Short mmCIF file of C-alpha atoms in Angstrom, two decimals:
data_model
loop_
_atom_site.label_atom_id
_atom_site.label_comp_id
_atom_site.label_asym_id
_atom_site.label_seq_id
_atom_site.Cartn_x
_atom_site.Cartn_y
_atom_site.Cartn_z
CA MET A 1 97.80 -80.74 -21.56
CA ASN A 2 100.26 -81.61 -18.90
CA PRO A 3 99.33 -79.89 -15.45
CA ARG A 4 101.92 -77.48 -14.40
CA THR A 5 104.27 -78.93 -11.92
CA PRO A 6 104.81 -77.41 -8.35
CA SER A 7 108.26 -75.96 -9.46
CA ASP A 8 106.64 -74.40 -12.45
CA GLN A 9 104.30 -72.81 -10.13
CA ALA A 10 106.77 -71.52 -7.72
CA VAL A 11 108.64 -69.91 -10.58
CA ALA A 12 105.67 -68.09 -11.79
CA ALA A 13 105.06 -66.96 -8.06
CA ARG A 14 108.56 -65.34 -7.97
CA HIS A 15 108.20 -63.59 -11.05
CA GLY A 16 104.73 -63.31 -12.47
CA TRP A 17 102.67 -60.28 -13.67
CA VAL A 18 102.41 -58.69 -10.24
CA GLN A 19 106.05 -58.72 -9.78
CA ALA A 20 106.71 -57.31 -13.52
CA LEU A 21 104.15 -54.68 -12.95
CA ALA A 22 106.12 -53.73 -9.75
CA THR A 23 109.38 -53.68 -11.56
CA VAL A 24 108.08 -51.40 -14.06
CA LEU A 25 106.49 -49.06 -11.90
CA VAL A 26 109.54 -48.64 -9.71
CA ALA A 27 111.63 -47.81 -12.69
CA LEU A 28 109.10 -45.20 -13.91
CA ILE A 29 108.59 -43.72 -10.50
CA ALA A 30 112.51 -43.43 -9.89
CA MET A 31 112.93 -41.68 -13.42
CA GLY A 32 109.84 -39.60 -12.89
CA VAL A 33 111.09 -38.23 -9.38
CA VAL A 34 114.72 -37.68 -10.66
CA ALA A 35 113.53 -35.76 -13.66
CA ALA A 36 110.81 -33.73 -11.79
CA LEU A 37 113.35 -32.82 -9.12
CA GLY A 38 115.84 -31.75 -11.64
CA LEU A 39 113.48 -29.72 -13.84
CA TRP A 40 111.99 -28.05 -10.85
CA ALA A 41 115.46 -26.89 -9.78
CA ALA A 42 116.06 -25.70 -13.38
CA GLY A 43 112.87 -23.56 -12.92
CA ALA A 44 110.55 -25.58 -15.28
CA SER A 45 107.86 -25.47 -12.66
CA ASP A 46 107.04 -22.08 -13.77
CA LEU A 47 106.06 -23.06 -17.33
CA PRO A 48 102.55 -21.90 -18.17
CA GLU A 49 99.60 -23.73 -18.91
CA GLY A 50 100.44 -26.51 -16.50
CA ALA A 51 102.89 -27.79 -18.64
CA PHE A 52 105.31 -29.31 -16.00
CA PRO A 53 103.92 -32.68 -15.74
CA ARG A 54 104.15 -33.02 -19.54
CA VAL A 55 107.88 -31.78 -19.60
CA VAL A 56 108.64 -34.43 -17.19
CA ALA A 57 106.83 -37.03 -19.06
CA ALA A 58 109.05 -35.85 -22.13
CA SER A 59 112.17 -36.15 -20.10
CA VAL A 60 111.40 -39.68 -19.22
CA VAL A 61 110.71 -40.39 -22.86
CA THR A 62 113.91 -39.08 -24.07
CA ALA A 63 115.79 -40.78 -21.37
CA VAL A 64 114.90 -44.16 -22.56
CA GLY A 65 115.83 -43.36 -26.23
CA GLY A 66 112.44 -42.23 -27.30
CA THR A 67 112.03 -39.16 -29.72
CA VAL A 68 110.45 -35.76 -28.82
CA GLU A 69 109.90 -33.46 -31.82
CA LEU A 70 109.74 -29.77 -31.49
CA SER A 71 107.24 -27.64 -33.58
CA GLY A 72 106.71 -24.03 -34.05
CA SER A 73 104.36 -21.72 -35.78
CA ALA A 74 104.38 -18.22 -36.11
CA GLY A 75 101.72 -17.11 -38.83
CA GLY A 76 101.88 -16.51 -42.61
CA LEU A 77 104.59 -14.08 -42.39
CA ALA A 78 106.99 -15.39 -40.17
CA ASP A 79 108.93 -18.65 -39.95
CA SER A 80 110.02 -20.70 -36.88
CA THR A 81 112.42 -23.50 -36.45
CA ALA A 82 113.37 -25.59 -33.61
CA GLY A 83 115.12 -29.01 -32.80
CA LEU A 84 116.57 -30.71 -29.90
CA THR A 85 118.60 -33.93 -29.44
CA VAL A 86 119.69 -34.71 -26.08
CA ILE A 87 119.52 -37.55 -23.43
CA PRO A 88 119.02 -36.74 -19.64
CA LEU A 89 121.52 -39.60 -18.77
CA SER A 90 120.81 -38.95 -14.89
CA VAL A 91 117.15 -39.91 -15.42
CA THR A 92 118.37 -42.83 -17.76
CA LEU A 93 120.72 -44.14 -15.02
CA ALA A 94 118.08 -44.11 -12.27
CA GLY A 95 115.70 -45.88 -14.56
CA ALA A 96 118.19 -48.44 -15.58
CA LEU A 97 119.46 -49.22 -11.85
CA ALA A 98 115.88 -49.53 -10.80
CA LEU A 99 114.66 -51.76 -13.59
CA GLY A 100 117.90 -53.98 -13.41
CA ALA A 101 117.33 -54.46 -9.76
CA GLY A 102 113.79 -55.49 -10.25
CA PHE A 103 114.45 -57.66 -12.96
CA LEU A 104 117.29 -59.46 -10.84
CA ARG A 105 115.56 -59.77 -7.62
CA PRO A 106 113.39 -62.78 -8.18
CA LEU A 107 116.32 -64.72 -9.70
CA ARG A 108 118.76 -64.37 -6.79
CA HIS A 109 120.28 -67.31 -4.82
CA ARG A 110 120.12 -69.52 -7.91
CA ALA A 111 122.94 -70.87 -10.13
CA VAL A 112 121.26 -71.53 -13.30
CA ALA A 113 117.86 -70.48 -14.88
CA GLY A 114 116.33 -71.87 -18.08
CA SER A 115 116.23 -69.79 -21.22
CA ARG A 116 112.51 -70.27 -21.36
CA GLU A 117 112.06 -68.90 -17.79
CA LEU A 118 114.16 -65.96 -18.43
CA ALA A 119 112.64 -64.93 -21.64
CA GLY A 120 109.00 -65.31 -19.96
CA TRP A 121 110.10 -63.08 -17.06
CA ALA A 122 111.60 -60.47 -19.40
CA GLY A 123 108.55 -60.71 -21.73
CA ARG A 124 106.22 -59.84 -18.98
CA ILE A 125 108.22 -56.89 -18.22
CA ALA A 126 108.23 -55.90 -21.91
CA VAL A 127 104.50 -55.89 -22.28
CA LEU A 128 103.88 -53.70 -19.45
CA TRP A 129 106.85 -51.49 -20.29
CA LEU A 130 105.36 -50.83 -23.79
CA LEU A 131 101.96 -49.91 -22.33
CA ALA A 132 103.67 -47.52 -20.12
CA LEU A 133 105.75 -45.92 -22.65
CA LEU A 134 102.60 -45.62 -24.89
CA ALA A 135 100.91 -43.60 -22.11
CA LEU A 136 104.17 -41.52 -21.63
CA ALA A 137 104.32 -40.74 -25.39
CA TYR A 138 100.76 -39.38 -25.46
CA ALA A 139 101.22 -37.60 -22.41
CA ALA A 140 104.22 -35.71 -23.44
CA ARG A 141 102.78 -33.14 -25.81
CA GLN A 142 102.41 -29.45 -25.07
CA THR A 143 102.15 -25.98 -26.84
CA PHE A 144 103.36 -22.65 -25.64
CA LYS A 145 102.94 -19.01 -26.68
CA LEU A 146 106.30 -17.07 -27.07
CA SER A 147 106.64 -13.27 -26.30
CA LEU A 148 108.37 -11.39 -28.91
CA GLY A 149 109.24 -8.70 -26.38
CA ASP A 150 109.26 -4.92 -26.69
CA ASP A 151 111.89 -4.20 -29.29
CA THR A 152 111.80 -4.14 -33.13
CA LEU A 153 110.77 -7.87 -33.49
CA GLY A 154 107.91 -7.31 -31.11
CA ASP A 155 106.82 -4.17 -33.17
CA LEU A 156 107.03 -6.29 -36.34
CA GLY A 157 104.85 -9.10 -34.65
CA ASP A 158 102.17 -6.44 -33.67
CA VAL A 159 102.00 -4.96 -37.10
CA PHE A 160 101.69 -8.24 -39.04
CA GLY A 161 99.78 -10.09 -36.26
CA VAL A 162 102.45 -12.44 -35.68
CA SER A 163 101.84 -15.01 -32.83
CA PRO A 164 104.67 -17.38 -32.37
CA GLU A 165 103.91 -20.80 -30.71
CA VAL A 166 106.63 -23.53 -29.93
CA GLY A 167 105.54 -27.04 -28.94
CA PHE A 168 106.66 -30.53 -28.32
CA THR A 169 105.40 -34.01 -29.24
CA THR A 170 106.35 -37.52 -29.28
CA ASP A 171 106.96 -39.77 -32.14
CA VAL A 172 105.10 -42.81 -30.85
CA PRO A 173 106.41 -45.55 -33.23
CA GLN A 174 110.10 -44.64 -32.59
CA THR A 175 109.49 -44.05 -28.89
CA LEU A 176 108.24 -47.51 -28.71
CA VAL A 177 110.88 -49.22 -30.70
CA PHE A 178 113.72 -47.64 -28.93
CA GLY A 179 112.34 -47.73 -25.66
CA LEU A 180 111.86 -51.51 -25.92
CA LEU A 181 115.39 -51.74 -27.27
CA TRP A 182 116.67 -49.72 -24.27
CA MET A 183 114.70 -52.05 -21.83
CA ALA A 184 116.26 -55.09 -23.50
CA GLY A 185 119.72 -53.61 -23.00
CA VAL A 186 119.18 -52.74 -19.39
CA LEU A 187 118.00 -56.50 -18.71
CA VAL A 188 120.88 -58.14 -20.74
CA LEU A 189 123.43 -55.94 -19.05
CA ALA A 190 121.89 -56.73 -15.68
CA LEU A 191 122.25 -60.32 -16.40
CA LEU A 192 125.96 -59.79 -17.37
CA VAL A 193 127.06 -57.44 -14.60
CA SER A 194 125.54 -59.43 -11.56
CA ARG A 195 127.76 -62.00 -10.23
CA ARG A 196 124.87 -63.98 -8.67
CA ALA A 197 122.25 -63.79 -11.52
CA PRO A 198 121.40 -67.27 -12.92
CA LEU A 199 122.44 -67.96 -16.62
CA PRO A 200 121.08 -70.63 -18.79
CA GLY A 201 123.57 -73.37 -18.99
CA ARG A 202 124.72 -72.92 -22.47
CA LEU A 203 125.82 -69.27 -21.41
CA LEU A 204 127.68 -70.33 -18.20
CA ARG A 205 130.99 -69.73 -19.83
CA LEU A 206 130.35 -66.14 -20.02
CA GLN A 207 130.97 -65.90 -16.22
CA GLU A 208 134.74 -66.17 -16.88
CA SER A 209 135.27 -63.53 -19.52
CA VAL A 210 132.09 -61.34 -19.97
CA ARG A 211 130.86 -60.76 -16.52
CA PRO A 212 134.13 -59.48 -14.98
CA ALA A 213 134.66 -57.07 -17.66
CA ALA A 214 131.00 -55.85 -17.79
CA HIS A 215 131.12 -55.35 -14.00
CA ALA A 216 134.32 -53.41 -14.04
CA MET A 217 132.81 -51.05 -16.76
CA VAL A 218 129.64 -50.45 -14.51
CA VAL A 219 131.90 -49.78 -11.59
CA LEU A 220 133.91 -47.31 -13.82
CA LEU A 221 130.84 -45.48 -14.96
CA LEU A 222 129.24 -45.22 -11.49
CA ALA A 223 132.55 -44.22 -9.93
CA HIS A 224 132.75 -41.08 -12.38
CA VAL A 225 129.12 -40.29 -11.44
CA VAL A 226 129.79 -40.53 -7.65
CA LEU A 227 132.89 -38.44 -8.15
CA GLY A 228 131.06 -35.80 -10.11
CA ILE A 229 128.47 -35.47 -7.52
CA LEU A 230 131.06 -34.96 -4.78
CA VAL A 231 132.49 -32.12 -6.72
CA ALA A 232 129.23 -30.64 -7.53
CA LEU A 233 128.21 -30.65 -3.90
CA VAL A 234 131.55 -28.95 -2.95
CA VAL A 235 130.95 -26.29 -5.68
CA ALA A 236 127.46 -25.70 -4.55
CA VAL A 237 128.56 -25.16 -0.91
CA THR A 238 131.80 -22.99 -1.78
CA ARG A 239 130.49 -21.07 -4.66
CA GLY A 240 126.70 -21.05 -4.25
CA HIS A 241 124.31 -21.56 -7.28
CA ALA A 242 122.87 -24.48 -5.44
CA PRO A 243 119.65 -24.76 -7.70
CA GLU A 244 121.78 -24.76 -10.81
CA THR A 245 123.98 -27.33 -9.38
CA LEU A 246 121.19 -29.51 -8.45
CA ALA A 247 119.51 -29.39 -11.82
CA VAL A 248 122.96 -30.62 -13.55
CA VAL A 249 123.20 -33.44 -10.76
CA LEU A 250 119.57 -34.55 -11.54
CA LEU A 251 119.51 -34.26 -15.24
CA GLY A 252 123.00 -34.42 -16.60
CA MET A 253 125.80 -35.38 -14.16
CA PRO A 254 126.56 -38.67 -16.52
CA ASN A 255 126.41 -36.38 -19.65
CA LEU A 256 129.28 -34.28 -18.08
CA VAL A 257 131.45 -36.83 -16.32
CA TRP A 258 131.45 -39.49 -18.97
CA LEU A 259 132.34 -36.83 -21.47
CA ALA A 260 135.32 -36.04 -19.03
CA LEU A 261 136.25 -39.73 -19.22
CA THR A 262 136.58 -39.84 -22.95
CA ILE A 263 138.49 -36.55 -22.95
CA GLY A 264 140.89 -38.01 -20.10
CA LEU A 265 141.56 -40.98 -22.65
CA GLY A 266 142.50 -38.50 -25.21
CA ALA A 267 139.19 -38.33 -27.44
CA THR A 268 138.24 -35.24 -29.39
CA TRP A 269 134.77 -33.61 -29.47
CA ASN A 270 133.69 -31.01 -31.62
CA GLY A 271 131.09 -28.38 -30.83
CA ARG A 272 129.80 -24.83 -30.60
CA VAL A 273 127.58 -22.64 -28.53
CA GLU A 274 125.86 -19.75 -29.94
CA GLY A 275 122.97 -17.52 -28.36
CA PRO A 276 121.69 -17.16 -25.06
CA PHE A 277 121.86 -20.70 -23.97
CA GLY A 278 124.63 -23.06 -23.25
CA LEU A 279 125.62 -26.58 -21.80
CA PRO A 280 125.74 -27.58 -18.15
CA MET A 281 129.28 -27.62 -18.07
CA PRO A 282 132.38 -25.99 -16.13
CA HIS A 283 133.16 -22.40 -17.33
CA VAL A 284 136.31 -23.59 -19.18
CA LEU A 285 134.17 -26.00 -21.59
CA ASP A 286 131.70 -23.44 -22.10
CA GLU A 287 134.56 -20.86 -22.69
CA VAL A 288 136.33 -23.26 -25.52
CA LEU A 289 132.93 -23.85 -27.12
CA ARG A 290 131.78 -20.25 -27.71
CA SER A 291 133.87 -19.44 -30.76
CA LYS A 292 133.09 -18.18 -34.10
CA ASP A 293 133.53 -21.54 -35.76
CA THR A 294 133.32 -25.06 -34.71
CA ALA A 295 135.55 -25.73 -31.71
CA THR A 296 137.69 -28.73 -31.04
CA LEU A 297 137.43 -30.16 -27.46
CA ASN A 298 140.13 -32.08 -26.13
CA LEU A 299 143.10 -32.19 -23.47
CA ARG A 300 145.08 -29.67 -25.63
CA THR A 301 142.42 -27.03 -26.44
CA LEU A 302 141.37 -27.32 -22.49
CA ALA A 303 144.67 -26.92 -21.23
CA GLU A 304 145.25 -23.85 -23.15
CA HIS A 305 142.60 -22.23 -20.74
CA ASP A 306 143.06 -24.18 -17.61
CA GLY A 307 146.18 -26.40 -17.06
CA ARG A 308 144.47 -28.41 -14.45
CA VAL A 309 142.57 -30.49 -17.14
CA TRP A 310 145.79 -32.77 -17.49
CA TRP A 311 144.66 -34.13 -14.00
CA LEU A 312 142.06 -35.91 -16.01
CA VAL A 313 144.57 -38.23 -17.51
CA VAL A 314 145.94 -39.29 -13.87
CA VAL A 315 142.35 -39.78 -12.64
CA GLU A 316 141.52 -42.12 -15.60
CA ALA A 317 144.76 -44.01 -15.26
CA VAL A 318 143.96 -44.66 -11.31
CA LEU A 319 140.24 -45.73 -12.05
CA LEU A 320 141.07 -47.98 -14.75
CA LEU A 321 143.81 -49.63 -13.19
CA SER A 322 141.58 -50.04 -10.12
CA VAL A 323 138.78 -51.71 -12.19
CA ALA A 324 141.39 -53.85 -14.20
CA PHE A 325 142.42 -55.35 -10.87
CA LEU A 326 138.86 -55.70 -9.80
CA MET A 327 138.14 -57.58 -12.86
CA ALA A 328 141.22 -59.83 -12.64
CA ALA A 329 140.31 -60.59 -9.13
CA ARG A 330 136.73 -61.55 -10.06
CA SER A 331 138.03 -63.83 -12.69
CA PRO A 332 139.31 -67.50 -12.51
CA ALA A 333 143.15 -67.69 -11.63
CA ARG A 334 143.74 -69.69 -14.83
CA VAL A 335 142.91 -66.41 -16.99
CA ARG A 336 146.26 -64.72 -17.97
CA ALA A 337 147.28 -61.51 -17.90
CA TRP A 338 147.16 -60.75 -21.65
CA GLN A 339 143.60 -62.34 -21.56
CA HIS A 340 142.50 -59.77 -19.13
CA ALA A 341 144.11 -57.09 -21.24
CA VAL A 342 142.03 -58.15 -24.19
CA HIS A 343 138.81 -58.41 -22.24
CA LEU A 344 139.31 -54.88 -20.85
CA ALA A 345 140.06 -53.45 -24.21
CA VAL A 346 136.96 -54.69 -25.76
CA ALA A 347 134.83 -53.82 -22.83
CA LEU A 348 136.21 -50.17 -22.62
CA ALA A 349 135.96 -49.73 -26.51
CA LEU A 350 132.31 -50.54 -26.23
CA THR A 351 131.96 -48.43 -23.12
CA VAL A 352 133.42 -45.39 -25.03
CA LEU A 353 131.21 -46.10 -28.13
CA MET A 354 128.05 -46.02 -25.99
CA ILE A 355 129.14 -42.81 -24.34
CA CYS A 356 129.76 -41.24 -27.70
CA LEU A 357 126.39 -42.31 -29.14
CA MET A 358 124.44 -41.38 -26.03
CA GLY A 359 126.40 -38.09 -25.24
CA ARG A 360 125.82 -36.18 -28.29
CA ILE A 361 123.91 -32.98 -28.13
CA SER A 362 122.24 -30.99 -30.57
CA ALA A 363 119.74 -28.04 -30.32
CA HIS A 364 118.66 -25.16 -32.32
CA TYR A 365 115.86 -22.68 -32.54
CA GLY A 366 115.09 -19.51 -34.59
CA LEU A 367 112.35 -17.00 -35.71
CA SER A 368 112.25 -14.78 -38.39
CA VAL A 369 109.56 -12.16 -39.55
CA LEU A 370 109.72 -11.51 -43.42
CA GLY A 371 113.02 -12.95 -43.70
CA ILE A 372 114.45 -10.90 -40.88
CA GLY A 373 115.97 -13.11 -38.08
CA ASP A 374 117.38 -12.77 -34.83
CA LEU A 375 116.01 -9.30 -34.10
CA GLY A 376 115.04 -10.06 -30.75
CA GLY A 377 118.44 -10.70 -29.48
CA GLY A 378 117.74 -13.87 -27.85
CA LEU A 379 115.29 -15.62 -30.01
CA SER A 380 117.64 -17.77 -31.86
CA GLY A 381 120.71 -19.96 -31.05
CA GLN A 382 122.35 -23.25 -31.55
CA LEU A 383 124.63 -25.73 -29.90
CA PHE A 384 125.88 -29.10 -30.61
CA LEU A 385 128.39 -31.57 -29.38
CA THR A 386 129.64 -34.39 -31.38
CA PRO A 387 132.70 -36.96 -30.92
CA GLU A 388 135.23 -38.14 -33.46
CA LEU A 389 133.83 -41.43 -32.88
CA TRP A 390 136.27 -44.15 -34.10
CA PRO A 391 139.43 -42.39 -32.79
CA ALA A 392 137.66 -42.48 -29.43
CA VAL A 393 136.77 -45.99 -29.42
CA GLY A 394 140.31 -46.88 -30.58
CA LEU A 395 141.81 -45.01 -27.85
CA GLY A 396 139.43 -46.70 -25.39
CA ALA A 397 140.64 -50.22 -26.65
CA LEU A 398 144.45 -48.99 -26.09
CA TRP A 399 143.85 -47.68 -22.77
CA GLY A 400 142.03 -51.03 -21.99
CA LEU A 401 145.16 -53.14 -23.37
CA VAL A 402 147.34 -51.53 -21.19
CA THR A 403 145.73 -50.95 -17.96
CA GLY A 404 144.09 -54.57 -18.32
CA PHE A 405 147.45 -56.10 -18.36
CA LEU A 406 148.99 -53.78 -15.66
CA GLY A 407 146.04 -54.24 -13.25
CA ALA A 408 146.14 -58.08 -13.63
CA LEU A 409 149.63 -58.48 -12.59
CA PRO A 410 148.91 -57.71 -8.62
CA ALA A 411 145.81 -59.75 -8.81
CA ARG A 412 147.78 -62.92 -9.07
CA SER A 413 148.25 -63.12 -5.28
CA VAL A 414 144.62 -62.55 -4.85
CA ARG A 415 142.64 -65.72 -3.53
CA ARG A 416 139.61 -66.36 -5.96
CA ALA A 417 136.37 -67.65 -4.79
#
C-alpha cells in the first residue's frame, strides 16, 4: 500500500468526518429551529401528550422530501380518513442554505478539485445525513385523541362508544431515499451556483454556461423570499396578527411567494378549499379558492377580485431583467445575447418545474359514524392546490428567452473579471 501523501492528509483534514458531522448538525439545527419557531407561532406548542418535538421532527422530515403518513381510527362503527401532502419550504430553504454553505466551506480558495475528492467529501456527509434522517423518521410518530364535541356527532359517539384517534408516522424507506436525493440535489446545486467553488477539470466548461444561469435563478428565488418577508412585516405592523404572520414566514413563505412568481408569469393553478381550514395566503387567494367547484387560480381570476394583482407581471419583469443582466455580467464577454437567452430560458423553465412539483398542496380529513359524516360541523374538510404543469414550464421558457436577451444587451459594456 502506498502511504498517504501530505497533500492527501491536508485534504482529509479540511473535510473529514468531523467537518461532515458539523455540516449535518448545523443544517438540522437550522431546520429544527425554523420549524419549531413556526409551529410555536402557529400554536402547535399546545398539542397534548408532549407531541410538539415530534411534530417538529415530522416537519423537518417533510421539508427534505420525506413521507409522513396520517392515520386514524374511530372504533368499529365509525370511519375516519386523513391525508396530507405539503412541503414547508421555509424549513427546506433554511436547511439547503446551511447544508450548501457547510459543503462549500472547506473547498473555498481553490480553482480545481478532483472528482474523487468531491465524491469522498459528499459521501461522508451522505452517511451522516442518512443516520440523522433515520433518527428523525423514528422520532416523528404520534397519536392524538379527538373530541367529538357536544352536538349530534358527540351524542352518537357516546352511544356507540366511538373514541376517534388520529396520528402520524413516517414511511422510513421513502424518507431515506427522498432525503438522500434532496441532499444530493442541494450539494450539486451548491457547486453549480458558487462562483468560487472548485470543479473537476472535465466540468470546468460549466462555468461559462451553467453557473451564471444557476446563480441567477437562486438570486431570483431568494429575492422573492426577501420581498415576501418585507411585505409580511409591513402587514404585521399595520394590521396586527403577528403570530399568524410569523408562522407563515417561518413555515411557508417560499410556498406563497414562489406561487406568486409562477402566477406572475401567467401560469394557472387549480385548487379548492372546503372546511374550517385554509391556506396561508392573502385573502384574495382564499376567496377565489373557496368555491363550490374546483377554482382556477391565475392572473385573470385573481384580478376579478383585486386589480392590483396585475402588478405581479411588472414585478416579475423587473426581477427577471435584473437577474438576466446579472447572469450576462458574470459570463465571459464572448457569450452572445441569444445564448444568454437560451441559458435563461432553460434555467427558468427548470425553476418553474421545481416550484410546481414542490408547491403542490393536498390535505383532507373526515369522520363518519354509521355512515353519517360531517355532523360535527368542523370534523371534515379538504384543500388542494395543483398546477397546470407543462403550460407553466413553457411560459417560464418564453419569459426566459425574452428577458435573457433583453437583459444581456446592457451587460455588453460591463467589464468581466
